[in-house]
Amino acid sequence: MSAVGHGEQDHSHLMDRVYRHQRHFYDLTRRYYLLGRDRLIGELDAERGTRVLEVGCGTGWNLIRAAKLFPEAEFYGMDISHEMLATARRAARRQGADLHLGYGDATRFNPYASFGVSRFERIYMSYTLSMIPDWQATLAQGICNLAPGGSLHIVDFGEQERLPRWFRSALRAWLAKFHVSPRGELERVLRALAANLGADLQFRSLYRGYATYAILRLPLQGR
């Protein structure tokens, strides 16, 4: 096992502090404002043998729902918070979901070391990039872990550009308390990556800009 860097260790401790108590009621509250998650899960289109990885799996809520919707696929989840992973493991046992869960830093995650799997046909990030300081490295690592022809699915907070100013200000202030920051450059970065990789990108704004939603599909053969 490789040594844990100070940056990874600091972020891991921060996430454990933030969610040590919140994890017990996280899913009850987040379902009302983490919009677009059901759409993302439904569009994974994971057939028999499809390997699906969630980056930043948290309590396992998304993975358990996806595993029920696509029972013939294989589901994997990684997170940097030991507290969240403990909750996810308990939830998976309680729901009878066959999940493979592991600890890791999303900016340099090695799936083979954790799961014995090198590539995934589907990787998704649900309200994850807005919590990771080096979110661009997370995107790059996610793409490195995609199989040819695979797809990266993302839903996260948008710029709320078509919502009232008072709502935007209140939401931003509230998100900052949990170290969450919408990534206004996400579309530009994804379009640059897609152009460089010869990939197809679908990018759209949801709920008047409340959320952004993207699917990046790699070509079957690399350039």
mmCIF file with all atom_site columns, C-alpha atoms in Angstrom:
data_model
loop_
_atom_site.group_PDB
_atom_site.id
_atom_site.type_symbol
_atom_site.label_atom_id
_atom_site.label_alt_id
_atom_site.label_comp_id
_atom_site.label_asym_id
_atom_site.label_entity_id
_atom_site.label_seq_id
_atom_site.pdbx_PDB_ins_code
_atom_site.Cartn_x
_atom_site.Cartn_y
_atom_site.Cartn_z
_atom_site.occupancy
_atom_site.B_iso_or_equiv
_atom_site.pdbx_formal_charge
_atom_site.auth_seq_id
_atom_site.auth_comp_id
_atom_site.auth_asym_id
_atom_site.auth_atom_id
_atom_site.pdbx_PDB_model_num
ATOM 1   C CA . MET A 1 1   ? 0.000   0.000  0.000   1.00 0.00 ? 1   MET A CA 1
ATOM 2   C CA . SER A 1 2   ? 1.361   3.399  -0.940  1.00 0.00 ? 2   SER A CA 1
ATOM 3   C CA . ALA A 1 3   ? 2.012   6.017  1.699   1.00 0.00 ? 3   ALA A CA 1
ATOM 4   C CA . VAL A 1 4   ? -0.767  8.479  2.379   1.00 0.00 ? 4   VAL A CA 1
ATOM 5   C CA . GLY A 1 5   ? 0.194   12.066 1.510   1.00 0.00 ? 5   GLY A CA 1
ATOM 6   C CA . HIS A 1 6   ? -0.371  14.936 3.903   1.00 0.00 ? 6   HIS A CA 1
ATOM 7   C CA . GLY A 1 7   ? -2.947  16.531 1.598   1.00 0.00 ? 7   GLY A CA 1
ATOM 8   C CA . GLU A 1 8   ? -4.968  13.333 1.371   1.00 0.00 ? 8   GLU A CA 1
ATOM 9   C CA . GLN A 1 9   ? -4.698  12.789 5.116   1.00 0.00 ? 9   GLN A CA 1
ATOM 10  C CA . ASP A 1 10  ? -5.847  16.340 5.881   1.00 0.00 ? 10  ASP A CA 1
ATOM 11  C CA . HIS A 1 11  ? -8.836  16.087 3.544   1.00 0.00 ? 11  HIS A CA 1
ATOM 12  C CA . SER A 1 12  ? -9.731  12.684 4.938   1.00 0.00 ? 12  SER A CA 1
ATOM 13  C CA . HIS A 1 13  ? -9.709  14.031 8.501   1.00 0.00 ? 13  HIS A CA 1
ATOM 14  C CA . LEU A 1 14  ? -11.770 17.056 7.426   1.00 0.00 ? 14  LEU A CA 1
ATOM 15  C CA . MET A 1 15  ? -14.427 14.877 5.793   1.00 0.00 ? 15  MET A CA 1
ATOM 16  C CA . ASP A 1 16  ? -14.534 12.611 8.842   1.00 0.00 ? 16  ASP A CA 1
ATOM 17  C CA . ARG A 1 17  ? -15.082 15.633 11.099  1.00 0.00 ? 17  ARG A CA 1
ATOM 18  C CA . VAL A 1 18  ? -17.785 17.077 8.844   1.00 0.00 ? 18  VAL A CA 1
ATOM 19  C CA . TYR A 1 19  ? -19.706 13.816 8.550   1.00 0.00 ? 19  TYR A CA 1
ATOM 20  C CA . ARG A 1 20  ? -18.989 12.016 11.820  1.00 0.00 ? 20  ARG A CA 1
ATOM 21  C CA . HIS A 1 21  ? -22.468 12.914 13.084  1.00 0.00 ? 21  HIS A CA 1
ATOM 22  C CA . GLN A 1 22  ? -24.173 14.045 9.877   1.00 0.00 ? 22  GLN A CA 1
ATOM 23  C CA . ARG A 1 23  ? -23.824 10.616 8.263   1.00 0.00 ? 23  ARG A CA 1
ATOM 24  C CA . HIS A 1 24  ? -26.557 9.289  10.546  1.00 0.00 ? 24  HIS A CA 1
ATOM 25  C CA . PHE A 1 25  ? -29.198 11.591 9.017   1.00 0.00 ? 25  PHE A CA 1
ATOM 26  C CA . TYR A 1 26  ? -27.410 12.603 5.799   1.00 0.00 ? 26  TYR A CA 1
ATOM 27  C CA . ASP A 1 27  ? -29.752 10.775 3.406   1.00 0.00 ? 27  ASP A CA 1
ATOM 28  C CA . LEU A 1 28  ? -32.905 12.085 5.072   1.00 0.00 ? 28  LEU A CA 1
ATOM 29  C CA . THR A 1 29  ? -31.892 15.698 4.478   1.00 0.00 ? 29  THR A CA 1
ATOM 30  C CA . ARG A 1 30  ? -29.860 15.556 1.249   1.00 0.00 ? 30  ARG A CA 1
ATOM 31  C CA . ARG A 1 31  ? -32.617 13.944 -0.796  1.00 0.00 ? 31  ARG A CA 1
ATOM 32  C CA . TYR A 1 32  ? -34.408 17.306 -0.908  1.00 0.00 ? 32  TYR A CA 1
ATOM 33  C CA . TYR A 1 33  ? -31.610 19.320 -2.482  1.00 0.00 ? 33  TYR A CA 1
ATOM 34  C CA . LEU A 1 34  ? -29.164 16.945 -4.198  1.00 0.00 ? 34  LEU A CA 1
ATOM 35  C CA . LEU A 1 35  ? -31.276 17.167 -7.320  1.00 0.00 ? 35  LEU A CA 1
ATOM 36  C CA . GLY A 1 36  ? -30.626 15.101 -10.430 1.00 0.00 ? 36  GLY A CA 1
ATOM 37  C CA . ARG A 1 37  ? -29.269 12.012 -8.695  1.00 0.00 ? 37  ARG A CA 1
ATOM 38  C CA . ASP A 1 38  ? -32.163 9.786  -9.765  1.00 0.00 ? 38  ASP A CA 1
ATOM 39  C CA . ARG A 1 39  ? -31.707 10.895 -13.353 1.00 0.00 ? 39  ARG A CA 1
ATOM 40  C CA . LEU A 1 40  ? -28.003 10.103 -13.241 1.00 0.00 ? 40  LEU A CA 1
ATOM 41  C CA . ILE A 1 41  ? -28.602 6.626  -11.815 1.00 0.00 ? 41  ILE A CA 1
ATOM 42  C CA . GLY A 1 42  ? -31.339 5.869  -14.327 1.00 0.00 ? 42  GLY A CA 1
ATOM 43  C CA . GLU A 1 43  ? -29.102 6.802  -17.261 1.00 0.00 ? 43  GLU A CA 1
ATOM 44  C CA . LEU A 1 44  ? -26.193 4.554  -16.229 1.00 0.00 ? 44  LEU A CA 1
ATOM 45  C CA . ASP A 1 45  ? -27.711 1.838  -18.441 1.00 0.00 ? 45  ASP A CA 1
ATOM 46  C CA . ALA A 1 46  ? -25.582 -0.803 -16.709 1.00 0.00 ? 46  ALA A CA 1
ATOM 47  C CA . GLU A 1 47  ? -26.067 -4.204 -18.329 1.00 0.00 ? 47  GLU A CA 1
ATOM 48  C CA . ARG A 1 48  ? -24.854 -7.632 -17.196 1.00 0.00 ? 48  ARG A CA 1
ATOM 49  C CA . GLY A 1 49  ? -21.173 -7.497 -16.250 1.00 0.00 ? 49  GLY A CA 1
ATOM 50  C CA . THR A 1 50  ? -20.925 -3.699 -16.477 1.00 0.00 ? 50  THR A CA 1
ATOM 51  C CA . ARG A 1 51  ? -18.507 -2.441 -13.860 1.00 0.00 ? 51  ARG A CA 1
ATOM 52  C CA . VAL A 1 52  ? -19.732 0.768  -12.228 1.00 0.00 ? 52  VAL A CA 1
ATOM 53  C CA . LEU A 1 53  ? -17.642 2.949  -9.899  1.00 0.00 ? 53  LEU A CA 1
ATOM 54  C CA . GLU A 1 54  ? -18.943 5.799  -7.774  1.00 0.00 ? 54  GLU A CA 1
ATOM 55  C CA . VAL A 1 55  ? -16.272 8.330  -6.848  1.00 0.00 ? 55  VAL A CA 1
ATOM 56  C CA . GLY A 1 56  ? -17.148 9.736  -3.430  1.00 0.00 ? 56  GLY A CA 1
ATOM 57  C CA . CYS A 1 57  ? -19.806 7.155  -2.590  1.00 0.00 ? 57  CYS A CA 1
ATOM 58  C CA . GLY A 1 58  ? -20.606 8.607  0.845   1.00 0.00 ? 58  GLY A CA 1
ATOM 59  C CA . THR A 1 59  ? -23.309 6.651  2.668   1.00 0.00 ? 59  THR A CA 1
ATOM 60  C CA . GLY A 1 60  ? -23.838 4.292  -0.263  1.00 0.00 ? 60  GLY A CA 1
ATOM 61  C CA . TRP A 1 61  ? -27.323 5.658  -1.037  1.00 0.00 ? 61  TRP A CA 1
ATOM 62  C CA . ASN A 1 62  ? -26.655 6.070  -4.757  1.00 0.00 ? 62  ASN A CA 1
ATOM 63  C CA . LEU A 1 63  ? -24.895 2.724  -5.110  1.00 0.00 ? 63  LEU A CA 1
ATOM 64  C CA . ILE A 1 64  ? -27.659 0.799  -3.374  1.00 0.00 ? 64  ILE A CA 1
ATOM 65  C CA . ARG A 1 65  ? -30.316 2.382  -5.589  1.00 0.00 ? 65  ARG A CA 1
ATOM 66  C CA . ALA A 1 66  ? -28.240 1.695  -8.706  1.00 0.00 ? 66  ALA A CA 1
ATOM 67  C CA . ALA A 1 67  ? -27.611 -1.926 -7.665  1.00 0.00 ? 67  ALA A CA 1
ATOM 68  C CA . LYS A 1 68  ? -31.362 -2.473 -7.269  1.00 0.00 ? 68  LYS A CA 1
ATOM 69  C CA . LEU A 1 69  ? -32.071 -0.881 -10.655 1.00 0.00 ? 69  LEU A CA 1
ATOM 70  C CA . PHE A 1 70  ? -29.325 -2.806 -12.478 1.00 0.00 ? 70  PHE A CA 1
ATOM 71  C CA . PRO A 1 71  ? -28.959 -6.096 -10.533 1.00 0.00 ? 71  PRO A CA 1
ATOM 72  C CA . GLU A 1 72  ? -26.702 -7.771 -13.111 1.00 0.00 ? 72  GLU A CA 1
ATOM 73  C CA . ALA A 1 73  ? -24.005 -5.081 -13.013 1.00 0.00 ? 73  ALA A CA 1
ATOM 74  C CA . GLU A 1 74  ? -21.047 -4.904 -10.621 1.00 0.00 ? 74  GLU A CA 1
ATOM 75  C CA . PHE A 1 75  ? -20.910 -1.927 -8.276  1.00 0.00 ? 75  PHE A CA 1
ATOM 76  C CA . TYR A 1 76  ? -17.879 -0.336 -6.648  1.00 0.00 ? 76  TYR A CA 1
ATOM 77  C CA . GLY A 1 77  ? -17.550 2.721  -4.448  1.00 0.00 ? 77  GLY A CA 1
ATOM 78  C CA . MET A 1 78  ? -14.664 4.713  -3.015  1.00 0.00 ? 78  MET A CA 1
ATOM 79  C CA . ASP A 1 79  ? -14.542 7.551  -0.510  1.00 0.00 ? 79  ASP A CA 1
ATOM 80  C CA . ILE A 1 80  ? -11.940 9.468  1.456   1.00 0.00 ? 80  ILE A CA 1
ATOM 81  C CA . SER A 1 81  ? -14.055 9.468  4.640   1.00 0.00 ? 81  SER A CA 1
ATOM 82  C CA . HIS A 1 82  ? -13.755 6.406  6.873   1.00 0.00 ? 82  HIS A CA 1
ATOM 83  C CA . GLU A 1 83  ? -16.913 7.520  8.670   1.00 0.00 ? 83  GLU A CA 1
ATOM 84  C CA . MET A 1 84  ? -18.970 7.551  5.478   1.00 0.00 ? 84  MET A CA 1
ATOM 85  C CA . LEU A 1 85  ? -17.579 4.185  4.374   1.00 0.00 ? 85  LEU A CA 1
ATOM 86  C CA . ALA A 1 86  ? -18.573 2.643  7.701   1.00 0.00 ? 86  ALA A CA 1
ATOM 87  C CA . THR A 1 87  ? -22.124 3.878  7.163   1.00 0.00 ? 87  THR A CA 1
ATOM 88  C CA . ALA A 1 88  ? -22.129 2.632  3.553   1.00 0.00 ? 88  ALA A CA 1
ATOM 89  C CA . ARG A 1 89  ? -21.021 -0.849 4.592   1.00 0.00 ? 89  ARG A CA 1
ATOM 90  C CA . ARG A 1 90  ? -23.760 -1.085 7.195   1.00 0.00 ? 90  ARG A CA 1
ATOM 91  C CA . ALA A 1 91  ? -26.360 0.176  4.720   1.00 0.00 ? 91  ALA A CA 1
ATOM 92  C CA . ALA A 1 92  ? -25.258 -2.354 2.094   1.00 0.00 ? 92  ALA A CA 1
ATOM 93  C CA . ARG A 1 93  ? -25.535 -5.231 4.576   1.00 0.00 ? 93  ARG A CA 1
ATOM 94  C CA . ARG A 1 94  ? -28.934 -4.032 5.733   1.00 0.00 ? 94  ARG A CA 1
ATOM 95  C CA . GLN A 1 95  ? -30.231 -3.737 2.155   1.00 0.00 ? 95  GLN A CA 1
ATOM 96  C CA . GLY A 1 96  ? -28.589 -6.936 0.947   1.00 0.00 ? 96  GLY A CA 1
ATOM 97  C CA . ALA A 1 97  ? -26.630 -5.030 -1.708  1.00 0.00 ? 97  ALA A CA 1
ATOM 98  C CA . ASP A 1 98  ? -23.462 -6.610 -3.080  1.00 0.00 ? 98  ASP A CA 1
ATOM 99  C CA . LEU A 1 99  ? -21.116 -3.617 -3.130  1.00 0.00 ? 99  LEU A CA 1
ATOM 100 C CA . HIS A 1 100 ? -17.330 -3.397 -3.254  1.00 0.00 ? 100 HIS A CA 1
ATOM 101 C CA . LEU A 1 101 ? -16.244 -0.441 -1.107  1.00 0.00 ? 101 LEU A CA 1
ATOM 102 C CA . GLY A 1 102 ? -12.801 1.004  -0.532  1.00 0.00 ? 102 GLY A CA 1
ATOM 103 C CA . TYR A 1 103 ? -10.935 3.969  0.889   1.00 0.00 ? 103 TYR A CA 1
ATOM 104 C CA . GLY A 1 104 ? -9.116  6.304  -1.464  1.00 0.00 ? 104 GLY A CA 1
ATOM 105 C CA . ASP A 1 105 ? -8.236  9.792  -2.639  1.00 0.00 ? 105 ASP A CA 1
ATOM 106 C CA . ALA A 1 106 ? -10.230 10.616 -5.776  1.00 0.00 ? 106 ALA A CA 1
ATOM 107 C CA . THR A 1 107 ? -7.339  12.616 -7.254  1.00 0.00 ? 107 THR A CA 1
ATOM 108 C CA . ARG A 1 108 ? -5.087  9.550  -7.514  1.00 0.00 ? 108 ARG A CA 1
ATOM 109 C CA . PHE A 1 109 ? -7.285  6.534  -6.916  1.00 0.00 ? 109 PHE A CA 1
ATOM 110 C CA . ASN A 1 110 ? -5.821  3.170  -7.959  1.00 0.00 ? 110 ASN A CA 1
ATOM 111 C CA . PRO A 1 111 ? -8.783  0.815  -8.449  1.00 0.00 ? 111 PRO A CA 1
ATOM 112 C CA . TYR A 1 112 ? -6.592  -2.209 -9.065  1.00 0.00 ? 112 TYR A CA 1
ATOM 113 C CA . ALA A 1 113 ? -4.959  -1.864 -5.647  1.00 0.00 ? 113 ALA A CA 1
ATOM 114 C CA . SER A 1 114 ? -8.359  -1.597 -3.970  1.00 0.00 ? 114 SER A CA 1
ATOM 115 C CA . PHE A 1 115 ? -10.534 -3.916 -6.042  1.00 0.00 ? 115 PHE A CA 1
ATOM 116 C CA . GLY A 1 116 ? -8.342  -5.806 -8.482  1.00 0.00 ? 116 GLY A CA 1
ATOM 117 C CA . VAL A 1 117 ? -10.121 -3.946 -11.308 1.00 0.00 ? 117 VAL A CA 1
ATOM 118 C CA . SER A 1 118 ? -8.258  -1.650 -13.702 1.00 0.00 ? 118 SER A CA 1
ATOM 119 C CA . ARG A 1 119 ? -11.068 -0.072 -15.710 1.00 0.00 ? 119 ARG A CA 1
ATOM 120 C CA . PHE A 1 120 ? -14.781 0.590  -15.408 1.00 0.00 ? 120 PHE A CA 1
ATOM 121 C CA . GLU A 1 121 ? -17.462 0.902  -18.075 1.00 0.00 ? 121 GLU A CA 1
ATOM 122 C CA . ARG A 1 122 ? -19.295 3.505  -15.990 1.00 0.00 ? 122 ARG A CA 1
ATOM 123 C CA . ILE A 1 123 ? -17.929 5.996  -13.476 1.00 0.00 ? 123 ILE A CA 1
ATOM 124 C CA . TYR A 1 124 ? -20.105 8.600  -11.821 1.00 0.00 ? 124 TYR A CA 1
ATOM 125 C CA . MET A 1 125 ? -19.617 11.549 -9.501  1.00 0.00 ? 125 MET A CA 1
ATOM 126 C CA . SER A 1 126 ? -22.721 12.775 -7.707  1.00 0.00 ? 126 SER A CA 1
ATOM 127 C CA . TYR A 1 127 ? -22.214 16.085 -5.877  1.00 0.00 ? 127 TYR A CA 1
ATOM 128 C CA . THR A 1 128 ? -18.577 15.129 -5.413  1.00 0.00 ? 128 THR A CA 1
ATOM 129 C CA . LEU A 1 129 ? -16.473 17.591 -7.406  1.00 0.00 ? 129 LEU A CA 1
ATOM 130 C CA . SER A 1 130 ? -17.826 20.539 -5.423  1.00 0.00 ? 130 SER A CA 1
ATOM 131 C CA . MET A 1 131 ? -16.304 19.014 -2.275  1.00 0.00 ? 131 MET A CA 1
ATOM 132 C CA . ILE A 1 132 ? -12.859 18.105 -3.615  1.00 0.00 ? 132 ILE A CA 1
ATOM 133 C CA . PRO A 1 133 ? -10.257 20.912 -3.668  1.00 0.00 ? 133 PRO A CA 1
ATOM 134 C CA . ASP A 1 134 ? -8.364  19.514 -6.668  1.00 0.00 ? 134 ASP A CA 1
ATOM 135 C CA . TRP A 1 135 ? -11.474 18.687 -8.662  1.00 0.00 ? 135 TRP A CA 1
ATOM 136 C CA . GLN A 1 136 ? -9.734  18.872 -12.024 1.00 0.00 ? 136 GLN A CA 1
ATOM 137 C CA . ALA A 1 137 ? -7.310  16.140 -10.953 1.00 0.00 ? 137 ALA A CA 1
ATOM 138 C CA . THR A 1 138 ? -10.337 14.099 -9.895  1.00 0.00 ? 138 THR A CA 1
ATOM 139 C CA . LEU A 1 139 ? -11.808 14.421 -13.383 1.00 0.00 ? 139 LEU A CA 1
ATOM 140 C CA . ALA A 1 140 ? -8.517  13.413 -14.988 1.00 0.00 ? 140 ALA A CA 1
ATOM 141 C CA . GLN A 1 141 ? -8.153  10.397 -12.709 1.00 0.00 ? 141 GLN A CA 1
ATOM 142 C CA . GLY A 1 142 ? -11.729 9.337  -13.342 1.00 0.00 ? 142 GLY A CA 1
ATOM 143 C CA . ILE A 1 143 ? -11.146 9.388  -17.092 1.00 0.00 ? 143 ILE A CA 1
ATOM 144 C CA . CYS A 1 144 ? -7.949  7.363  -16.647 1.00 0.00 ? 144 CYS A CA 1
ATOM 145 C CA . ASN A 1 145 ? -10.005 4.707  -14.875 1.00 0.00 ? 145 ASN A CA 1
ATOM 146 C CA . LEU A 1 146 ? -12.595 4.492  -17.689 1.00 0.00 ? 146 LEU A CA 1
ATOM 147 C CA . ALA A 1 147 ? -12.588 1.599  -20.146 1.00 0.00 ? 147 ALA A CA 1
ATOM 148 C CA . PRO A 1 148 ? -12.624 2.412  -23.893 1.00 0.00 ? 148 PRO A CA 1
ATOM 149 C CA . GLY A 1 149 ? -16.200 3.239  -24.830 1.00 0.00 ? 149 GLY A CA 1
ATOM 150 C CA . GLY A 1 150 ? -17.015 3.884  -21.181 1.00 0.00 ? 150 GLY A CA 1
ATOM 151 C CA . SER A 1 151 ? -18.847 6.911  -19.836 1.00 0.00 ? 151 SER A CA 1
ATOM 152 C CA . LEU A 1 152 ? -18.322 9.397  -17.016 1.00 0.00 ? 152 LEU A CA 1
ATOM 153 C CA . HIS A 1 153 ? -21.543 10.728 -15.448 1.00 0.00 ? 153 HIS A CA 1
ATOM 154 C CA . ILE A 1 154 ? -21.599 13.898 -13.332 1.00 0.00 ? 154 ILE A CA 1
ATOM 155 C CA . VAL A 1 155 ? -24.249 15.817 -11.438 1.00 0.00 ? 155 VAL A CA 1
ATOM 156 C CA . ASP A 1 156 ? -23.337 18.673 -9.118  1.00 0.00 ? 156 ASP A CA 1
ATOM 157 C CA . PHE A 1 157 ? -24.273 22.155 -8.016  1.00 0.00 ? 157 PHE A CA 1
ATOM 158 C CA . GLY A 1 158 ? -24.500 24.677 -10.812 1.00 0.00 ? 158 GLY A CA 1
ATOM 159 C CA . GLU A 1 159 ? -24.148 28.440 -10.849 1.00 0.00 ? 159 GLU A CA 1
ATOM 160 C CA . GLN A 1 160 ? -27.880 29.004 -10.110 1.00 0.00 ? 160 GLN A CA 1
ATOM 161 C CA . GLU A 1 161 ? -27.769 31.683 -12.802 1.00 0.00 ? 161 GLU A CA 1
ATOM 162 C CA . ARG A 1 162 ? -31.525 31.673 -13.447 1.00 0.00 ? 162 ARG A CA 1
ATOM 163 C CA . LEU A 1 163 ? -32.572 31.615 -9.806  1.00 0.00 ? 163 LEU A CA 1
ATOM 164 C CA . PRO A 1 164 ? -33.265 34.679 -7.611  1.00 0.00 ? 164 PRO A CA 1
ATOM 165 C CA . ARG A 1 165 ? -30.172 36.441 -6.300  1.00 0.00 ? 165 ARG A CA 1
ATOM 166 C CA . TRP A 1 166 ? -31.271 36.038 -2.666  1.00 0.00 ? 166 TRP A CA 1
ATOM 167 C CA . PHE A 1 167 ? -31.547 32.286 -3.200  1.00 0.00 ? 167 PHE A CA 1
ATOM 168 C CA . ARG A 1 168 ? -28.077 32.060 -4.742  1.00 0.00 ? 168 ARG A CA 1
ATOM 169 C CA . SER A 1 169 ? -26.531 34.018 -1.887  1.00 0.00 ? 169 SER A CA 1
ATOM 170 C CA . ALA A 1 170 ? -28.259 31.966 0.790   1.00 0.00 ? 170 ALA A CA 1
ATOM 171 C CA . LEU A 1 171 ? -27.367 28.678 -0.882  1.00 0.00 ? 171 LEU A CA 1
ATOM 172 C CA . ARG A 1 172 ? -23.709 29.607 -1.375  1.00 0.00 ? 172 ARG A CA 1
ATOM 173 C CA . ALA A 1 173 ? -23.386 30.670 2.268   1.00 0.00 ? 173 ALA A CA 1
ATOM 174 C CA . TRP A 1 174 ? -24.986 27.468 3.470   1.00 0.00 ? 174 TRP A CA 1
ATOM 175 C CA . LEU A 1 175 ? -22.850 25.249 1.199   1.00 0.00 ? 175 LEU A CA 1
ATOM 176 C CA . ALA A 1 176 ? -19.674 26.962 2.388   1.00 0.00 ? 176 ALA A CA 1
ATOM 177 C CA . LYS A 1 177 ? -20.371 25.712 5.901   1.00 0.00 ? 177 LYS A CA 1
ATOM 178 C CA . PHE A 1 178 ? -19.852 22.182 4.560   1.00 0.00 ? 178 PHE A CA 1
ATOM 179 C CA . HIS A 1 179 ? -16.790 23.044 2.430   1.00 0.00 ? 179 HIS A CA 1
ATOM 180 C CA . VAL A 1 180 ? -18.836 22.822 -0.773  1.00 0.00 ? 180 VAL A CA 1
ATOM 181 C CA . SER A 1 181 ? -18.081 25.119 -3.720  1.00 0.00 ? 181 SER A CA 1
ATOM 182 C CA . PRO A 1 182 ? -19.860 24.954 -7.113  1.00 0.00 ? 182 PRO A CA 1
ATOM 183 C CA . ARG A 1 183 ? -17.396 24.554 -9.991  1.00 0.00 ? 183 ARG A CA 1
ATOM 184 C CA . GLY A 1 184 ? -18.215 27.303 -12.432 1.00 0.00 ? 184 GLY A CA 1
ATOM 185 C CA . GLU A 1 185 ? -15.508 26.174 -14.881 1.00 0.00 ? 185 GLU A CA 1
ATOM 186 C CA . LEU A 1 186 ? -16.770 22.587 -15.096 1.00 0.00 ? 186 LEU A CA 1
ATOM 187 C CA . GLU A 1 187 ? -18.248 22.900 -18.586 1.00 0.00 ? 187 GLU A CA 1
ATOM 188 C CA . ARG A 1 188 ? -15.135 24.543 -20.018 1.00 0.00 ? 188 ARG A CA 1
ATOM 189 C CA . VAL A 1 189 ? -12.851 21.901 -18.497 1.00 0.00 ? 189 VAL A CA 1
ATOM 190 C CA . LEU A 1 190 ? -15.036 19.018 -19.666 1.00 0.00 ? 190 LEU A CA 1
ATOM 191 C CA . ARG A 1 191 ? -15.244 20.402 -23.202 1.00 0.00 ? 191 ARG A CA 1
ATOM 192 C CA . ALA A 1 192 ? -11.456 20.708 -23.352 1.00 0.00 ? 192 ALA A CA 1
ATOM 193 C CA . LEU A 1 193 ? -11.050 17.135 -22.115 1.00 0.00 ? 193 LEU A CA 1
ATOM 194 C CA . ALA A 1 194 ? -13.623 15.831 -24.584 1.00 0.00 ? 194 ALA A CA 1
ATOM 195 C CA . ALA A 1 195 ? -11.923 17.588 -27.496 1.00 0.00 ? 195 ALA A CA 1
ATOM 196 C CA . ASN A 1 196 ? -8.532  16.220 -26.481 1.00 0.00 ? 196 ASN A CA 1
ATOM 197 C CA . LEU A 1 197 ? -9.866  12.664 -26.105 1.00 0.00 ? 197 LEU A CA 1
ATOM 198 C CA . GLY A 1 198 ? -12.161 12.620 -29.107 1.00 0.00 ? 198 GLY A CA 1
ATOM 199 C CA . ALA A 1 199 ? -15.006 11.972 -26.666 1.00 0.00 ? 199 ALA A CA 1
ATOM 200 C CA . ASP A 1 200 ? -18.682 12.854 -26.897 1.00 0.00 ? 200 ASP A CA 1
ATOM 201 C CA . LEU A 1 201 ? -19.932 15.296 -24.266 1.00 0.00 ? 201 LEU A CA 1
ATOM 202 C CA . GLN A 1 202 ? -23.481 16.060 -23.228 1.00 0.00 ? 202 GLN A CA 1
ATOM 203 C CA . PHE A 1 203 ? -23.680 18.996 -20.843 1.00 0.00 ? 203 PHE A CA 1
ATOM 204 C CA . ARG A 1 204 ? -26.860 20.625 -19.600 1.00 0.00 ? 204 ARG A CA 1
ATOM 205 C CA . SER A 1 205 ? -28.195 22.846 -16.867 1.00 0.00 ? 205 SER A CA 1
ATOM 206 C CA . LEU A 1 206 ? -30.990 21.534 -14.652 1.00 0.00 ? 206 LEU A CA 1
ATOM 207 C CA . TYR A 1 207 ? -33.611 23.329 -12.568 1.00 0.00 ? 207 TYR A CA 1
ATOM 208 C CA . ARG A 1 208 ? -32.806 26.868 -13.733 1.00 0.00 ? 208 ARG A CA 1
ATOM 209 C CA . GLY A 1 209 ? -29.116 26.392 -13.123 1.00 0.00 ? 209 GLY A CA 1
ATOM 210 C CA . TYR A 1 210 ? -29.437 24.810 -9.693  1.00 0.00 ? 210 TYR A CA 1
ATOM 211 C CA . ALA A 1 211 ? -27.503 21.781 -10.947 1.00 0.00 ? 211 ALA A CA 1
ATOM 212 C CA . THR A 1 212 ? -25.271 20.838 -13.845 1.00 0.00 ? 212 THR A CA 1
ATOM 213 C CA . TYR A 1 213 ? -25.442 17.452 -15.514 1.00 0.00 ? 213 TYR A CA 1
ATOM 214 C CA . ALA A 1 214 ? -22.872 15.915 -17.833 1.00 0.00 ? 214 ALA A CA 1
ATOM 215 C CA . ILE A 1 215 ? -22.079 12.652 -19.581 1.00 0.00 ? 215 ILE A CA 1
ATOM 216 C CA . LEU A 1 216 ? -18.688 12.190 -21.251 1.00 0.00 ? 216 LEU A CA 1
ATOM 217 C CA . ARG A 1 217 ? -18.370 9.076  -23.449 1.00 0.00 ? 217 ARG A CA 1
ATOM 218 C CA . LEU A 1 218 ? -14.972 7.842  -24.547 1.00 0.00 ? 218 LEU A CA 1
ATOM 219 C CA . PRO A 1 219 ? -14.530 6.451  -28.050 1.00 0.00 ? 219 PRO A CA 1
ATOM 220 C CA . LEU A 1 220 ? -14.180 2.670  -28.353 1.00 0.00 ? 220 LEU A CA 1
ATOM 221 C CA . GLN A 1 221 ? -10.635 3.130  -29.586 1.00 0.00 ? 221 GLN A CA 1
ATOM 222 C CA . GLY A 1 222 ? -8.214  5.741  -28.264 1.00 0.00 ? 222 GLY A CA 1
ATOM 223 C CA . ARG A 1 223 ? -6.740  8.362  -30.551 1.00 0.00 ? 223 ARG A CA 1
#
